[in-house]
XYZ file of C-alpha atoms in Angstrom:
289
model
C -55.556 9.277 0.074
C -58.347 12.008 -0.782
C -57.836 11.703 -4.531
C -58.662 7.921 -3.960
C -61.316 8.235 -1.954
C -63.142 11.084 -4.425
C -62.152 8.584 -7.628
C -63.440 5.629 -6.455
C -66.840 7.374 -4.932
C -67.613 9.156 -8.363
C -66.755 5.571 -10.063
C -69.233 3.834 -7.528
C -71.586 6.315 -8.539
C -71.435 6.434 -11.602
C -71.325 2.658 -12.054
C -74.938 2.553 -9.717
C -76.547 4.615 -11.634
C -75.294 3.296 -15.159
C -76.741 -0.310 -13.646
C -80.003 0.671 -13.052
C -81.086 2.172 -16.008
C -79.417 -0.175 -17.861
C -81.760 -3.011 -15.951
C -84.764 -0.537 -16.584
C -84.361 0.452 -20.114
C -81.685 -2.157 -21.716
C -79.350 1.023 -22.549
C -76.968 3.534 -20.361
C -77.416 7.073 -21.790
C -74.394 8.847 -23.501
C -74.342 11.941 -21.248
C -73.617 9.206 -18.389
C -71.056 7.164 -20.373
C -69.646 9.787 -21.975
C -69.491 12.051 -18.666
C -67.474 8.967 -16.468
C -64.843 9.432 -19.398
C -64.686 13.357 -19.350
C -64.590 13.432 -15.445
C -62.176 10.304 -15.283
C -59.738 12.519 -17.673
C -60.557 16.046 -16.221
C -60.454 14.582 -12.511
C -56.790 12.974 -12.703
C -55.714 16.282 -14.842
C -56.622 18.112 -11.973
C -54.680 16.396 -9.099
C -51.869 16.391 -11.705
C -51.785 19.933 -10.823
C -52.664 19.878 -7.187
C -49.927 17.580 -6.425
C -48.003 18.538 -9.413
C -47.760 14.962 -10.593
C -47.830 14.242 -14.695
C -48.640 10.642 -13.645
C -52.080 10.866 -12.875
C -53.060 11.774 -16.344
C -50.323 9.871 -18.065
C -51.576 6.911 -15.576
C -55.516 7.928 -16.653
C -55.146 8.086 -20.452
C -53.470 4.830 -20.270
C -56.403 3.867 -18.591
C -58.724 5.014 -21.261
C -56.465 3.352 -23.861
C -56.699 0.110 -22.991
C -59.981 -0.337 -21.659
C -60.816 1.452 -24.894
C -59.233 -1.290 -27.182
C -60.656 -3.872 -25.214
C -64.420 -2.325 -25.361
C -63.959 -2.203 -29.221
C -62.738 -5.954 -29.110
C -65.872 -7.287 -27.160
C -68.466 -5.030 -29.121
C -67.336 -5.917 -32.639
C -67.163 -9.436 -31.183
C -70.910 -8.705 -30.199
C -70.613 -9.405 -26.500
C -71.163 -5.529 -25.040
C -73.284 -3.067 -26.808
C -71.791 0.414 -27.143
C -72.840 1.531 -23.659
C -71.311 -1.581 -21.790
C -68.134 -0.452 -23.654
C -68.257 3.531 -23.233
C -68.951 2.747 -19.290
C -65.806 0.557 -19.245
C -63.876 3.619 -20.893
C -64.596 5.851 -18.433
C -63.413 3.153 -15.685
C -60.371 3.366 -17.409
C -60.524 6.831 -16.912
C -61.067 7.310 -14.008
C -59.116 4.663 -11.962
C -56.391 4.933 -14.166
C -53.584 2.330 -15.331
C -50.893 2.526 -13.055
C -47.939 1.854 -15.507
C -45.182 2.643 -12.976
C -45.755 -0.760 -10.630
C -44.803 -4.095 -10.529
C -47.641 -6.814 -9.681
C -51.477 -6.385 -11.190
C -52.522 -2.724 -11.208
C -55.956 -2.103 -10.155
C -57.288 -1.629 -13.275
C -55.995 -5.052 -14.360
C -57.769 -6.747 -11.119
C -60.497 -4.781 -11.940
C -60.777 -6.231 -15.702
C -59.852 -10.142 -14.546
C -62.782 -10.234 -12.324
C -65.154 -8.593 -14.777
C -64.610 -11.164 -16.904
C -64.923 -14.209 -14.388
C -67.515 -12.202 -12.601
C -69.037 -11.339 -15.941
C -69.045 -15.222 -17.577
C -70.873 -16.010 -13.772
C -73.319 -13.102 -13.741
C -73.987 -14.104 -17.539
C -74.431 -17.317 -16.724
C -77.121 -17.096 -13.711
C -79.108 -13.915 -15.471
C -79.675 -16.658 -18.621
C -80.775 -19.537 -16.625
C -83.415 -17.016 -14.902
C -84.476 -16.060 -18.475
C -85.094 -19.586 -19.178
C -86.896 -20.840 -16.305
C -89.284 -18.370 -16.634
C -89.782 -18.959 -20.064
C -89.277 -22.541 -19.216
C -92.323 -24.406 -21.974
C -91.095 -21.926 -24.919
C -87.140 -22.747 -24.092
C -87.072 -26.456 -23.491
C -89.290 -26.829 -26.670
C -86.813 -24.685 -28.524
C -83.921 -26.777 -26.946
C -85.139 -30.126 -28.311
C -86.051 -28.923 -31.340
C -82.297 -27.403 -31.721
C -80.601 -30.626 -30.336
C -82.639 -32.797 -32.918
C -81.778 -30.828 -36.201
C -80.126 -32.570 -38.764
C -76.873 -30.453 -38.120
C -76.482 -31.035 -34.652
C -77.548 -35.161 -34.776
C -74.389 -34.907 -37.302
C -72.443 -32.798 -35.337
C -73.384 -34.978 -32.562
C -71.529 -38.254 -34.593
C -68.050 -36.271 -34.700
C -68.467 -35.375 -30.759
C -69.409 -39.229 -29.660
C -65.789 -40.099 -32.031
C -64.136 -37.815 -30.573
C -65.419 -38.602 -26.589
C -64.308 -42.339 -27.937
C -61.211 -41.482 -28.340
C -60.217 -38.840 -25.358
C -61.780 -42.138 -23.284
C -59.427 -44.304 -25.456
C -56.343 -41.752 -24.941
C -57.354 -41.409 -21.010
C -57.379 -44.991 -19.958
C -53.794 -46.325 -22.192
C -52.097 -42.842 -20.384
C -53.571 -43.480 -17.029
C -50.955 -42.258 -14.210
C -49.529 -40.489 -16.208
C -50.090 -36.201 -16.511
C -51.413 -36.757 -19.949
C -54.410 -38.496 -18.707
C -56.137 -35.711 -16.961
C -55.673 -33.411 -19.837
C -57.509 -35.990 -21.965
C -60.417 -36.230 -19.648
C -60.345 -31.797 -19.319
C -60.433 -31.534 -23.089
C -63.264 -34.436 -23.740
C -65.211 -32.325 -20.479
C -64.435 -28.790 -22.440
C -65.893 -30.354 -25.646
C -69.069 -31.661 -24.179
C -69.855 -28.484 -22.336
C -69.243 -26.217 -24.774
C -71.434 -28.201 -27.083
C -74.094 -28.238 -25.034
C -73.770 -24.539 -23.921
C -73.300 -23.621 -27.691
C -77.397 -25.205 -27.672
C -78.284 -23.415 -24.859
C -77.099 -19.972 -25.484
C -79.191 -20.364 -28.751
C -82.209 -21.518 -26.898
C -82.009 -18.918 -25.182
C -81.617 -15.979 -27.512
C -84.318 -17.691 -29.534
C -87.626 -17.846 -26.768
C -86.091 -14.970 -24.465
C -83.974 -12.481 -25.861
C -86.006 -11.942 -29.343
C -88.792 -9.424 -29.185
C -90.997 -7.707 -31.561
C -91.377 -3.869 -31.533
C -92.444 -0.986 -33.005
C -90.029 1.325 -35.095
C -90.757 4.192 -32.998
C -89.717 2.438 -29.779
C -86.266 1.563 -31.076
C -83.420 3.284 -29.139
C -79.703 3.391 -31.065
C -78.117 0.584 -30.781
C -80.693 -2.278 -30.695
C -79.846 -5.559 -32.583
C -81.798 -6.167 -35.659
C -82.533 -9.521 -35.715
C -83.932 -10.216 -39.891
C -82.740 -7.916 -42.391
C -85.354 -4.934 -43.534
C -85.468 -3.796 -46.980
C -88.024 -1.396 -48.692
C -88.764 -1.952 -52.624
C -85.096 -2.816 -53.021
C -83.332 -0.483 -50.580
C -81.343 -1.796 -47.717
C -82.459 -0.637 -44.052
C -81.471 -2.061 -41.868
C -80.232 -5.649 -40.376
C -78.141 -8.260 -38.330
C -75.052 -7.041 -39.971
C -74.841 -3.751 -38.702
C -73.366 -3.287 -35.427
C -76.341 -1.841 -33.368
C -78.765 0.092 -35.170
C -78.355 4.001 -35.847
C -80.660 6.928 -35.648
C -80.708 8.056 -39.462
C -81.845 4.128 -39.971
C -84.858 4.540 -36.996
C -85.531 7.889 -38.690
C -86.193 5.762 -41.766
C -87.950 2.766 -40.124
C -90.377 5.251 -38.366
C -90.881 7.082 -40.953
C -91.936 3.562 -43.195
C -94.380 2.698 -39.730
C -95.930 6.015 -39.936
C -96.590 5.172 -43.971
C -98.018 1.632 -42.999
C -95.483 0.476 -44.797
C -93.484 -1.757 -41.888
C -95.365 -2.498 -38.263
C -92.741 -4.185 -35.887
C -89.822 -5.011 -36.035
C -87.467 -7.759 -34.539
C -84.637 -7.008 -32.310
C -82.547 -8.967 -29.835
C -82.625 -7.960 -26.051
C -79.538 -8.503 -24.685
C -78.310 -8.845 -21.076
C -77.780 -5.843 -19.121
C -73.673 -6.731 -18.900
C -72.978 -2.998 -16.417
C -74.226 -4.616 -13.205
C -71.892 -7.303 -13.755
C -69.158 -4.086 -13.954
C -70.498 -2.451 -10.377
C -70.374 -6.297 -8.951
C -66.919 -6.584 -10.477
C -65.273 -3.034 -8.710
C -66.727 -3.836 -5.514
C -65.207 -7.264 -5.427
C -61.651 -5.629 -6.973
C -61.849 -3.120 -3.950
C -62.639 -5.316 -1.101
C -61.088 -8.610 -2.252
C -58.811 -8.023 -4.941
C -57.966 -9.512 -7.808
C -60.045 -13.264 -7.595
C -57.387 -15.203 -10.029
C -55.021 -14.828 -7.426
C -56.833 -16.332 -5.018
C -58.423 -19.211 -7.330
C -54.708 -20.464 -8.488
């Protein structure tokens, strides 16, 4: 159908462009984000009036909706930054939640294999970062797996691997047994992930730099104070312009001279990846299970 066809090209589009400068500059600018939402909305109002058909902006707001309480979920959980999440509202937009059929709507595809494609792409993009910082991350990795926290830590996860082992061979034959040896396997590798992913944000993902090259947003890593007055810091979700305003004004003073932030991973290509594979393949849980 034509109202597809233009939908899904202005999606692709968008979605292209969105992943490239968020690659290039760590961010995807509002007027893009914002615009995917506005056309997603506007678009599906007008074919509800070309084909005189309410459902394609009730089916488009629910759209928005959802993917809307889900964006707000993962970036207070601080696992998208706003952009990631405004670019998944105006997917919602514009593909729409089809509410009327029975089976996985596209939309829902669409958000199933973002997340497995998403936890993959996530994944791969942080064992890049840390070969090439391979010296500075495997230093940081020992020195993380031999704090005094983690050697304890590591007491209550050799008990507890003694007794899944205990628990797997007295119920072996039984069903029991392999989810004792898939919960000891869980344990182990989220441990060890749990060391990684901190590795990781600690030799690749922290950066120093200046006030005035801040962009809103941007993850304050240590907290900023000036003669008693709060800043700025990790607590705030993404740093806002009145708080660069104040942090460049403090640089231009000579009062402050970098400051550190934490570079996350450009999540958006991970979204384009996602569609294509929800388009051509369909929805990958389906065929996994």
């Amino acid at each position: 159908m034509v109202y597809m066809i233009i939908l899904v090209v202005v999606t692709l589009l968008g979605l292209i462009t969105a992943s490239v400068t968020d690659i290039r500059t760590r961010e995807v600018p509002d007027w893009l984000s914002y615009g995917l939402i506005i056309t997603g909305v506007g678009l599906n109002l007008l074919f509800a009036f070309i084909y005189s058909d309410y459902w394609f902006i009730i089916n488009s707001l629910a759209g928005l909706l959802l993917f809307l309480i889900i964006a707000l979920v993962m970036f207070y959980a601080g696992q998208w930054g706003g952009g990631d999440s405004k670019v998944l509202m105006g997917i919602g937009a514009l593909m729409g939640l089809n509410v009327r059929i029975t089976g996985f709507p596209f939309l829902i595809s669409f958000l199933i294999n973002a997340l497995l494609i998403g936890a993959i792409y996530g994944l791969m993009w942080s064992l890049i970062l840390a070969f090439r910082n391979r010296r500075n991350f495997l230093r940081e990795f020992r020195r993380i797996s031999h704090s005094a926290n983690i050697i304890r830590f590591r007491i209550y996860i050799f008990a507890f691997a003694v007794l899944m082992i205990v628990l797997f061979i007295s119920t072996t034959g039984s069903v029991f047994s392999s989810f004792f040896l898939a919960l000891l396997l869980i344990v182990l590798l989220t441990f060890y992930l749990w060391i990684f992913v901190k590795a990781i944000e600690k030799t690749c993902m922290i950066k120093e730099v200046k006030p005035d090259r801040l962009t809103e947003g941007d993850w304050i890593v240590k907290e900023i104070r000036h003669k008693g007055e709060y800043i700025c810091g990790p607590k705030d979700l993404g740093i806002e312009k009145k708080q660069i305003r104040k942090l460049v004004e403090l640089y231009r003073k000579k009062k402050i001279r970098k400051v550190l932030v934490k570079e996350g991973i450009p999540f958006v290509p991970s979204f384009l990846i996602a569609f294509i594979v929800s388009l051509f393949v369909g929805n990958l849980m389906l065929w996994v299970i």
